[in-house]
Short mmCIF file of C-alpha atoms in Angstrom, two decimals:
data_model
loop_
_atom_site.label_atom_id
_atom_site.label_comp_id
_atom_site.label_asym_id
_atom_site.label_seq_id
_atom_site.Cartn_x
_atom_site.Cartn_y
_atom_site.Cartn_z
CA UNK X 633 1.44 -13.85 41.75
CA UNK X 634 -1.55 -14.95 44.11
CA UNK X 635 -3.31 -12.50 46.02
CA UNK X 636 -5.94 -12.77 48.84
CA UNK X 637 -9.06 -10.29 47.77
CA UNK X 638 -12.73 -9.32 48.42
CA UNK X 639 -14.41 -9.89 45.37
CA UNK X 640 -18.38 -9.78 46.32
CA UNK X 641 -20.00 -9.87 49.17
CA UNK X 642 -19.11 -12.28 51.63
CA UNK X 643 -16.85 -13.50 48.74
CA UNK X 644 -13.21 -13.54 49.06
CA UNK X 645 -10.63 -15.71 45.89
CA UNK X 646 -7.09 -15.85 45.39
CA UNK X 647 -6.68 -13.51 42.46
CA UNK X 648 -3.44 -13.48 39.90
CA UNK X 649 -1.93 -9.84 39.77
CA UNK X 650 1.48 -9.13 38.99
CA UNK X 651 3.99 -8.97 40.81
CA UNK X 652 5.49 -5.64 41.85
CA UNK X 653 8.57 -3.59 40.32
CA UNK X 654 10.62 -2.50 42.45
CA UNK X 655 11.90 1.20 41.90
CA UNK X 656 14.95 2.45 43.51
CA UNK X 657 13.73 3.41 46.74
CA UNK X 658 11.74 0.14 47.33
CA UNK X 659 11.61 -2.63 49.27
CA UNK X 660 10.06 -5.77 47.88
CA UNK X 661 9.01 -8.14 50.97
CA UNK X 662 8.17 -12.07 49.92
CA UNK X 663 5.47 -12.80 52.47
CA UNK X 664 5.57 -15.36 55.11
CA UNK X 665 2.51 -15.21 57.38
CA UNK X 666 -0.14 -12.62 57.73
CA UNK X 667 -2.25 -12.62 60.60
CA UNK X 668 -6.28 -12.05 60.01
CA UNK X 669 -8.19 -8.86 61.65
CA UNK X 670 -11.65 -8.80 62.78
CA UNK X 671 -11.77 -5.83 60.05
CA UNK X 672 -10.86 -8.73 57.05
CA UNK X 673 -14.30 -10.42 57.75
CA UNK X 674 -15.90 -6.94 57.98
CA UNK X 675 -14.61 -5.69 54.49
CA UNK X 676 -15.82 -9.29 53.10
CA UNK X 677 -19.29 -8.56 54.86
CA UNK X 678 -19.83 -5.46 52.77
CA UNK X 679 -17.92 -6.14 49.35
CA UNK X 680 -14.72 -4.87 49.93
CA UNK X 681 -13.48 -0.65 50.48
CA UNK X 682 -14.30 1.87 48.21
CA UNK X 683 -13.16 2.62 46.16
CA UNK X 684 -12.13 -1.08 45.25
CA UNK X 685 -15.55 -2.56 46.60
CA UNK X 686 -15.31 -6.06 44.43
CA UNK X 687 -11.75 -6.40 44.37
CA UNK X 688 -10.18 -5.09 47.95
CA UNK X 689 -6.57 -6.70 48.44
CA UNK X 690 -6.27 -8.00 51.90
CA UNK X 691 -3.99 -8.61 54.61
CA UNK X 692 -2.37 -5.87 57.14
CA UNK X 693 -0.71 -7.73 59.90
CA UNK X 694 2.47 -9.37 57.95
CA UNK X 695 5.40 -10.66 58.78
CA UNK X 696 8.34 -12.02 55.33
CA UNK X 697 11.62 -11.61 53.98
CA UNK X 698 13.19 -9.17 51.90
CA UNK X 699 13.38 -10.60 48.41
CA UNK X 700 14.73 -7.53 46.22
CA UNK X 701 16.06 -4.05 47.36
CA UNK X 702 16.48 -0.84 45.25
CA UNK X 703 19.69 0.75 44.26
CA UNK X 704 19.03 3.10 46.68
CA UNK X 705 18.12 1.27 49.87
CA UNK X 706 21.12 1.39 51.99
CA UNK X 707 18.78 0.27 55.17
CA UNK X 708 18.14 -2.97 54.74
CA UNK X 709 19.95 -6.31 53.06
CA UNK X 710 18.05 -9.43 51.04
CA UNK X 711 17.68 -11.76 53.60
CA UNK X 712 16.29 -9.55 56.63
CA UNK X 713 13.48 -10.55 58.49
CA UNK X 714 10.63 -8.00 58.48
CA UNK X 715 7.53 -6.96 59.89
CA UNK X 716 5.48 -4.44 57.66
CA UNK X 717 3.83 -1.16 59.02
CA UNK X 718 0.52 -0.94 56.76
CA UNK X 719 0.27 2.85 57.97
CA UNK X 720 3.09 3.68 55.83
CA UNK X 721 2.25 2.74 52.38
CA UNK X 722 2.34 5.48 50.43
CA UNK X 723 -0.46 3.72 47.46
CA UNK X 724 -2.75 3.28 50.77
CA UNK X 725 -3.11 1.19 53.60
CA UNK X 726 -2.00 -2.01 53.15
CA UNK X 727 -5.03 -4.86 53.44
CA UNK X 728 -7.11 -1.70 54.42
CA UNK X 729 -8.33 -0.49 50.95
CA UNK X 730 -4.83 0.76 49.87
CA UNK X 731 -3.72 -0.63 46.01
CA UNK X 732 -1.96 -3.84 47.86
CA UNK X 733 -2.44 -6.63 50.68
CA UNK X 734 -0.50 -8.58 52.42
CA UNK X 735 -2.46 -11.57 51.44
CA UNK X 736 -0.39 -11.89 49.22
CA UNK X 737 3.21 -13.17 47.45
CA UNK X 738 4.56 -10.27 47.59
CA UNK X 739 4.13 -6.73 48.69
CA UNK X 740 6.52 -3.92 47.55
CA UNK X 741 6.83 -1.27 50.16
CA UNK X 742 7.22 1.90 47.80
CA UNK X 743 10.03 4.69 48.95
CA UNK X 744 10.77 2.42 51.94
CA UNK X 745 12.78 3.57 55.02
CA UNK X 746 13.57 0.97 57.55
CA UNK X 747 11.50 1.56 61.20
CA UNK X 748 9.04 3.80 59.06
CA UNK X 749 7.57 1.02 56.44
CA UNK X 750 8.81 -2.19 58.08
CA UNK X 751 10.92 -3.24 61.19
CA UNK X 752 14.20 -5.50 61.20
CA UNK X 753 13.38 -8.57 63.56
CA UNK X 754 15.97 -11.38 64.54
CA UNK X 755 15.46 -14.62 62.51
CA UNK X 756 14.80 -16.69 64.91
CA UNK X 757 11.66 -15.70 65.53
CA UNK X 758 8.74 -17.93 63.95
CA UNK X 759 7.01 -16.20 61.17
CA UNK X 760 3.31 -16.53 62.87
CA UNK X 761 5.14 -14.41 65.88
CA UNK X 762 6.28 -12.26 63.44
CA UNK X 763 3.01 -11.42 61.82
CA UNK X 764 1.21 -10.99 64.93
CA UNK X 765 4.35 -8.34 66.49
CA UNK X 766 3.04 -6.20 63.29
CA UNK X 767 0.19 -4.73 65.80
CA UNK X 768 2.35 -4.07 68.39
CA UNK X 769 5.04 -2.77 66.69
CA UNK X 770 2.80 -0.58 64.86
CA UNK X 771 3.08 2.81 67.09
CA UNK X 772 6.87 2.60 67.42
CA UNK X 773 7.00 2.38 63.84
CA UNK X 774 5.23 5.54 63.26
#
């Protein structure tokens, strides 16, 4: 898959990584939109985040659909809407020097629970809402 990262500085290219395996407790969100932070243009202004300086996934404010669930997820279905909480990541941060970024195909949200890791939104709401709700949503999430 394709993701967004900091690879020098002031240097950011679409990278191929693979794509995540999903255990049983995760959640494996196809991204839609991802909105960009003032801190994306910081991190490519120094080289990316230690300790990934030259190859810093971004992307924190994201908004997708659930693509694959594990066999233990009973708190969300393939085919929800979602907006992510990069907080919660248990492999760091998401977009925010954490292993993965939302700039991304794919993000797998690892030992996911639903209004923890990500939020259930109605589908009628346009992705690029979506992505941007991920800031405000943030501190009821947590």
């Amino acid at each position: 898959m394709k993701q967004v990262q900091v690879t020098a500085v002031g240097e950011n290219s679409f990278v191929d990584v693979d794509q995540p395996q999903v255990g049983r407790q995760d959640v494996l969100i196809k991204i839609k939109a991802n909105g960009i932070c003032g801190s994306d243009t910081f991190y490519t202004s120094i080289g990316g985040i230690p300790p990934r300086q030259g190859h810093t996934p971004l992307g924190h404010e994201a908004a997708g659909i659930v693509a694959d669930i594990g066999s233990n997820v009973d708190d969300v279905s393939i085919g929800d809407h979602v907006v992510i909480n990069p907080m919660a990541a248990e492999d760091g941060i998401i977009g925010n020097g954490g292993a993965q970024g939302a700039l991304s195909d794919y993000v797998n949200l690892i030992n996911a629970k639903a209004n923890r890791n990500f939020r259930i939104i109605p589908k009628n709401i346009p992705w690029e809402v979506a992505a941007l709700m991920s800031r405000w949503r943030l501190h009821s999430m947590l």
